[in-house]
Amino acid sequence: MNDLGAGFGYLMKGQRWVAQHGRWFGFGLLPGLITLVVYAGALVGLGYGADDFVAWATPFADDWSSPWIGLLRTTLTAFVFVFGLFLAVITFTAVTLLVGQPFYESLSEEVERSEGGEVHESGLPLWRELWISARDSVRILLRVALFGIVLFACGFIPVVGQTVVPALGFCVSGYFLTQELTGVALQRRGMVLKDRLPLLRRRRLLVLGFGVPLVLSFLVPLVAVFLMPGAVAGATLLANDLVDADEVPAPGPDGAATTKEWAA
């Protein structure tokens, strides 16, 4: 359980870092503001159109008597909007990171520089970094979509669908959100998604401690934009400490130190 608190601590460290470096905070706001405008329009459209979509998707209920038709379609409309909000929370970070790749790369490098550590550079051209980032984001989003479909279906289970499923949804969102955010720092170390996943899986509670509070705060309008710079800074600190801990020599069979290998 200590890892849960430690993960939240990294989130707070990142927010403190940008609070102490106001210029970088403003610099990191720009991508989030651009993405927010696009997502706000999409969610407003979903809010207006969800009931029409549900009515179109359930023609079999047209002849149902009241209150059953209203109960069915109201419930499904709520699920459609919640599912859209769930996807928005996850994809917001992916899209914002893609839009703000140059911004967040610079911010992440400055965090490493200010903390006195080694400033890592991928050495790749910008177009190549964008391609890798987009490719890895799509792979993460596909995983999110699969979990989302399962959770959406489980939402129809009485009691469990209204209690356990939302809690699992926040955990899934937080886990994948942290994968996205730590990708900024880890990609500069030359680590693609298949390298990053084993690293994060070994400290699941740490990842959840960082990501779940962030997901919950992202549900408040505008908060995501203002927390993104600090989230990138905190994810950089978290990622660097994870890599450093993973590279600590471990004692071999004869007591000599041997270097840990990356998990496949």
Short mmCIF file of C-alpha atoms in Angstrom, two decimals:
data_model
loop_
_atom_site.label_atom_id
_atom_site.label_comp_id
_atom_site.label_asym_id
_atom_site.label_seq_id
_atom_site.Cartn_x
_atom_site.Cartn_y
_atom_site.Cartn_z
CA MET A 1 0.00 0.00 0.00
CA ASN A 2 2.98 2.30 0.46
CA ASP A 3 3.31 2.45 -3.32
CA LEU A 4 -0.13 4.06 -3.60
CA GLY A 5 1.00 6.95 -1.43
CA ALA A 6 4.33 7.15 -3.24
CA GLY A 7 2.56 7.39 -6.60
CA PHE A 8 0.41 10.25 -5.33
CA GLY A 9 3.59 11.86 -4.01
CA TYR A 10 5.08 11.94 -7.51
CA LEU A 11 1.94 13.66 -8.78
CA MET A 12 2.28 16.32 -6.07
CA LYS A 13 6.01 16.75 -6.77
CA GLY A 14 5.25 17.43 -10.41
CA GLN A 15 2.64 20.05 -9.53
CA ARG A 16 5.05 21.71 -7.11
CA TRP A 17 7.76 21.74 -9.75
CA VAL A 18 5.67 23.66 -12.30
CA ALA A 19 4.41 25.99 -9.54
CA GLN A 20 8.04 26.91 -8.87
CA HIS A 21 8.82 27.29 -12.57
CA GLY A 22 6.01 29.54 -13.78
CA ARG A 23 7.37 30.01 -17.30
CA TRP A 24 7.30 26.27 -17.93
CA PHE A 25 3.81 26.03 -16.48
CA GLY A 26 2.52 28.52 -19.03
CA PHE A 27 4.51 26.82 -21.77
CA GLY A 28 2.92 23.48 -20.92
CA LEU A 29 -0.64 24.85 -20.91
CA LEU A 30 -0.84 25.55 -24.64
CA PRO A 31 -1.33 21.99 -25.97
CA GLY A 32 -3.99 21.25 -23.36
CA LEU A 33 -5.95 24.40 -24.20
CA ILE A 34 -6.02 23.50 -27.90
CA THR A 35 -7.16 19.94 -27.19
CA LEU A 36 -9.73 21.07 -24.62
CA VAL A 37 -11.56 23.23 -27.14
CA VAL A 38 -11.86 20.28 -29.54
CA TYR A 39 -12.97 17.82 -26.84
CA ALA A 40 -15.48 20.23 -25.29
CA GLY A 41 -17.20 20.56 -28.65
CA ALA A 42 -17.25 16.77 -29.09
CA LEU A 43 -18.74 16.14 -25.63
CA VAL A 44 -21.40 18.81 -26.12
CA GLY A 45 -22.33 17.14 -29.40
CA LEU A 46 -22.47 13.76 -27.66
CA GLY A 47 -24.68 15.19 -24.93
CA TYR A 48 -27.17 16.47 -27.49
CA GLY A 49 -27.05 13.42 -29.74
CA ALA A 50 -26.77 10.47 -27.33
CA ASP A 51 -30.55 10.07 -26.90
CA ASP A 52 -31.12 10.11 -30.67
CA PHE A 53 -28.39 7.51 -31.12
CA VAL A 54 -29.93 5.25 -28.47
CA ALA A 55 -33.38 5.58 -30.03
CA TRP A 56 -31.91 4.65 -33.43
CA ALA A 57 -30.03 1.67 -31.93
CA THR A 58 -33.07 0.25 -30.08
CA PRO A 59 -35.93 0.08 -32.61
CA PHE A 60 -37.13 -3.12 -30.94
CA ALA A 61 -38.30 -1.04 -27.96
CA ASP A 62 -40.55 1.31 -29.98
CA ASP A 63 -43.65 -0.65 -29.04
CA TRP A 64 -42.77 -1.06 -25.36
CA SER A 65 -45.12 0.50 -22.86
CA SER A 66 -44.19 3.17 -20.34
CA PRO A 67 -42.17 3.24 -18.15
CA TRP A 68 -40.01 0.44 -19.61
CA ILE A 69 -39.07 2.17 -22.85
CA GLY A 70 -38.07 5.31 -20.98
CA LEU A 71 -36.13 3.35 -18.38
CA LEU A 72 -34.21 1.39 -21.02
CA ARG A 73 -33.33 4.36 -23.20
CA THR A 74 -32.48 6.68 -20.33
CA THR A 75 -30.14 4.06 -18.87
CA LEU A 76 -28.49 3.41 -22.23
CA THR A 77 -28.16 7.15 -22.92
CA ALA A 78 -26.39 7.58 -19.58
CA PHE A 79 -24.06 4.67 -20.37
CA VAL A 80 -23.26 6.08 -23.82
CA PHE A 81 -22.33 9.44 -22.35
CA VAL A 82 -20.31 7.90 -19.51
CA PHE A 83 -18.50 5.68 -22.01
CA GLY A 84 -17.77 8.75 -24.16
CA LEU A 85 -16.48 10.58 -21.10
CA PHE A 86 -14.34 7.56 -20.19
CA LEU A 87 -12.77 7.57 -23.66
CA ALA A 88 -12.35 11.34 -23.54
CA VAL A 89 -10.36 11.14 -20.29
CA ILE A 90 -8.02 8.53 -21.76
CA THR A 91 -7.65 9.94 -25.26
CA PHE A 92 -7.32 13.52 -24.00
CA THR A 93 -3.84 12.78 -22.71
CA ALA A 94 -2.82 10.89 -25.85
CA VAL A 95 -4.01 13.66 -28.16
CA THR A 96 -2.59 16.40 -25.95
CA LEU A 97 0.79 14.67 -25.79
CA LEU A 98 0.78 14.25 -29.56
CA VAL A 99 -0.16 17.88 -30.17
CA GLY A 100 2.29 19.07 -27.53
CA GLN A 101 5.18 16.67 -28.21
CA PRO A 102 7.79 19.44 -28.66
CA PHE A 103 6.43 21.34 -25.64
CA TYR A 104 6.43 18.38 -23.28
CA GLU A 105 9.78 17.07 -24.51
CA SER A 106 11.33 20.40 -23.55
CA LEU A 107 9.49 20.48 -20.21
CA SER A 108 10.57 16.92 -19.37
CA GLU A 109 14.19 17.70 -20.23
CA GLU A 110 14.08 20.79 -18.01
CA VAL A 111 12.75 18.71 -15.11
CA GLU A 112 15.70 16.33 -15.45
CA ARG A 113 18.12 19.24 -15.77
CA SER A 114 16.76 21.05 -12.71
CA GLU A 115 16.89 17.87 -10.62
CA GLY A 116 20.58 17.46 -11.40
CA GLY A 117 20.17 14.22 -13.29
CA GLU A 118 21.25 13.20 -16.76
CA VAL A 119 19.25 14.89 -19.50
CA HIS A 120 18.29 12.13 -21.90
CA GLU A 121 17.79 12.77 -25.60
CA SER A 122 16.45 10.29 -28.12
CA GLY A 123 18.54 11.68 -30.96
CA LEU A 124 15.64 11.06 -33.35
CA PRO A 125 14.16 13.66 -35.69
CA LEU A 126 10.84 15.19 -34.61
CA TRP A 127 8.79 13.38 -37.25
CA ARG A 128 10.16 10.05 -36.03
CA GLU A 129 9.36 10.86 -32.38
CA LEU A 130 5.83 11.86 -33.37
CA TRP A 131 5.39 8.63 -35.30
CA ILE A 132 6.55 6.46 -32.36
CA SER A 133 4.39 8.44 -29.94
CA ALA A 134 1.31 8.15 -32.15
CA ARG A 135 1.89 4.43 -32.77
CA ASP A 136 2.30 3.65 -29.07
CA SER A 137 -0.71 5.80 -28.19
CA VAL A 138 -2.90 3.88 -30.64
CA ARG A 139 -1.76 0.60 -29.08
CA ILE A 140 -2.62 1.88 -25.61
CA LEU A 141 -5.98 3.17 -26.80
CA LEU A 142 -6.84 -0.20 -28.33
CA ARG A 143 -6.21 -1.80 -24.95
CA VAL A 144 -8.36 0.87 -23.32
CA ALA A 145 -11.15 0.25 -25.82
CA LEU A 146 -11.15 -3.48 -25.04
CA PHE A 147 -11.37 -2.81 -21.31
CA GLY A 148 -14.03 -0.18 -21.96
CA ILE A 149 -16.22 -2.61 -23.89
CA VAL A 150 -15.97 -5.21 -21.13
CA LEU A 151 -16.74 -2.65 -18.42
CA PHE A 152 -19.61 -1.22 -20.46
CA ALA A 153 -21.15 -4.69 -20.73
CA CYS A 154 -20.61 -5.33 -17.01
CA GLY A 155 -22.41 -2.07 -16.26
CA PHE A 156 -25.72 -3.86 -16.88
CA ILE A 157 -25.12 -6.25 -13.96
CA PRO A 158 -27.34 -5.13 -11.05
CA VAL A 159 -25.48 -3.54 -8.11
CA VAL A 160 -22.04 -4.55 -9.45
CA GLY A 161 -22.55 -2.35 -12.51
CA GLN A 162 -23.24 0.68 -10.33
CA THR A 163 -20.49 0.12 -7.73
CA VAL A 164 -17.60 -2.14 -8.69
CA VAL A 165 -17.55 -1.32 -12.41
CA PRO A 166 -17.09 2.48 -12.00
CA ALA A 167 -14.26 1.85 -9.51
CA LEU A 168 -12.57 -0.54 -11.94
CA GLY A 169 -13.08 2.01 -14.70
CA PHE A 170 -11.16 4.65 -12.76
CA CYS A 171 -8.35 2.19 -12.04
CA VAL A 172 -8.08 1.19 -15.70
CA SER A 173 -8.14 4.85 -16.74
CA GLY A 174 -5.46 5.77 -14.21
CA TYR A 175 -3.19 2.90 -15.20
CA PHE A 176 -3.27 3.70 -18.91
CA LEU A 177 -3.07 7.43 -18.28
CA THR A 178 0.20 6.89 -16.42
CA GLN A 179 1.47 4.77 -19.31
CA GLU A 180 0.84 7.70 -21.63
CA LEU A 181 2.45 10.32 -19.40
CA THR A 182 5.58 8.36 -18.52
CA GLY A 183 6.05 7.72 -22.22
CA VAL A 184 7.39 11.27 -22.68
CA ALA A 185 10.44 10.60 -20.49
CA LEU A 186 10.88 6.92 -21.29
CA GLN A 187 10.72 7.42 -25.05
CA ARG A 188 13.66 9.80 -24.76
CA ARG A 189 15.57 6.91 -23.20
CA GLY A 190 14.87 4.86 -26.29
CA MET A 191 12.15 2.76 -24.64
CA VAL A 192 9.17 1.94 -26.83
CA LEU A 193 5.88 0.62 -25.45
CA LYS A 194 6.96 -3.03 -25.22
CA ASP A 195 9.91 -1.92 -23.05
CA ARG A 196 7.81 0.37 -20.87
CA LEU A 197 4.98 -2.01 -20.04
CA PRO A 198 7.03 -4.54 -17.99
CA LEU A 199 8.62 -1.66 -16.09
CA LEU A 200 5.24 -0.27 -15.05
CA ARG A 201 3.63 -3.67 -14.40
CA ARG A 202 6.20 -4.41 -11.70
CA ARG A 203 4.92 -1.39 -9.70
CA ARG A 204 1.18 -1.43 -10.41
CA LEU A 205 0.19 0.21 -7.12
CA LEU A 206 2.69 3.02 -7.70
CA VAL A 207 1.22 3.56 -11.17
CA LEU A 208 -2.34 3.56 -9.80
CA GLY A 209 -1.39 5.95 -6.99
CA PHE A 210 -0.21 8.41 -9.62
CA GLY A 211 -2.90 7.88 -12.26
CA VAL A 212 -6.21 7.38 -10.42
CA PRO A 213 -6.21 10.74 -8.56
CA LEU A 214 -5.29 12.39 -11.84
CA VAL A 215 -8.21 10.72 -13.64
CA LEU A 216 -10.61 11.80 -10.90
CA SER A 217 -9.37 15.39 -11.09
CA PHE A 218 -9.63 15.35 -14.88
CA LEU A 219 -13.41 14.88 -14.51
CA VAL A 220 -13.65 18.49 -13.33
CA PRO A 221 -13.91 20.87 -16.31
CA LEU A 222 -10.67 22.74 -17.14
CA VAL A 223 -8.70 20.95 -14.40
CA ALA A 224 -7.05 18.60 -16.92
CA VAL A 225 -5.53 21.53 -18.79
CA PHE A 226 -4.03 23.10 -15.68
CA LEU A 227 -2.74 19.82 -14.27
CA MET A 228 -1.14 18.54 -17.49
CA PRO A 229 2.19 20.41 -17.16
CA GLY A 230 2.61 19.16 -13.59
CA ALA A 231 1.46 15.68 -14.60
CA VAL A 232 4.21 15.52 -17.24
CA ALA A 233 6.76 16.79 -14.72
CA GLY A 234 5.64 14.26 -12.09
CA ALA A 235 5.59 11.42 -14.62
CA THR A 236 9.15 12.32 -15.61
CA LEU A 237 10.30 12.06 -11.99
CA LEU A 238 8.41 8.78 -11.56
CA ALA A 239 9.76 7.28 -14.80
CA ASN A 240 13.35 8.22 -14.07
CA ASP A 241 13.21 6.75 -10.56
CA LEU A 242 11.65 3.55 -11.89
CA VAL A 243 14.41 3.13 -14.46
CA ASP A 244 17.14 3.95 -11.94
CA ALA A 245 15.71 1.41 -9.48
CA ASP A 246 15.42 -1.20 -12.22
CA GLU A 247 19.07 -0.73 -13.16
CA VAL A 248 20.41 -1.14 -9.60
CA PRO A 249 22.79 -4.12 -9.56
CA ALA A 250 21.32 -7.18 -7.90
CA PRO A 251 23.48 -9.79 -6.08
CA GLY A 252 24.25 -12.88 -8.12
CA PRO A 253 24.42 -16.48 -6.87
CA ASP A 254 27.97 -16.02 -5.62
CA GLY A 255 27.25 -12.69 -3.95
CA ALA A 256 28.73 -10.64 -6.78
CA ALA A 257 26.70 -7.83 -8.31
CA THR A 258 25.02 -8.45 -11.61
CA THR A 259 23.06 -5.98 -13.66
CA LYS A 260 19.31 -6.55 -13.97
CA GLU A 261 18.11 -7.10 -17.50
CA TRP A 262 15.05 -5.43 -18.97
CA ALA A 263 11.97 -7.60 -18.85
CA ALA A 264 10.83 -8.68 -22.24
#
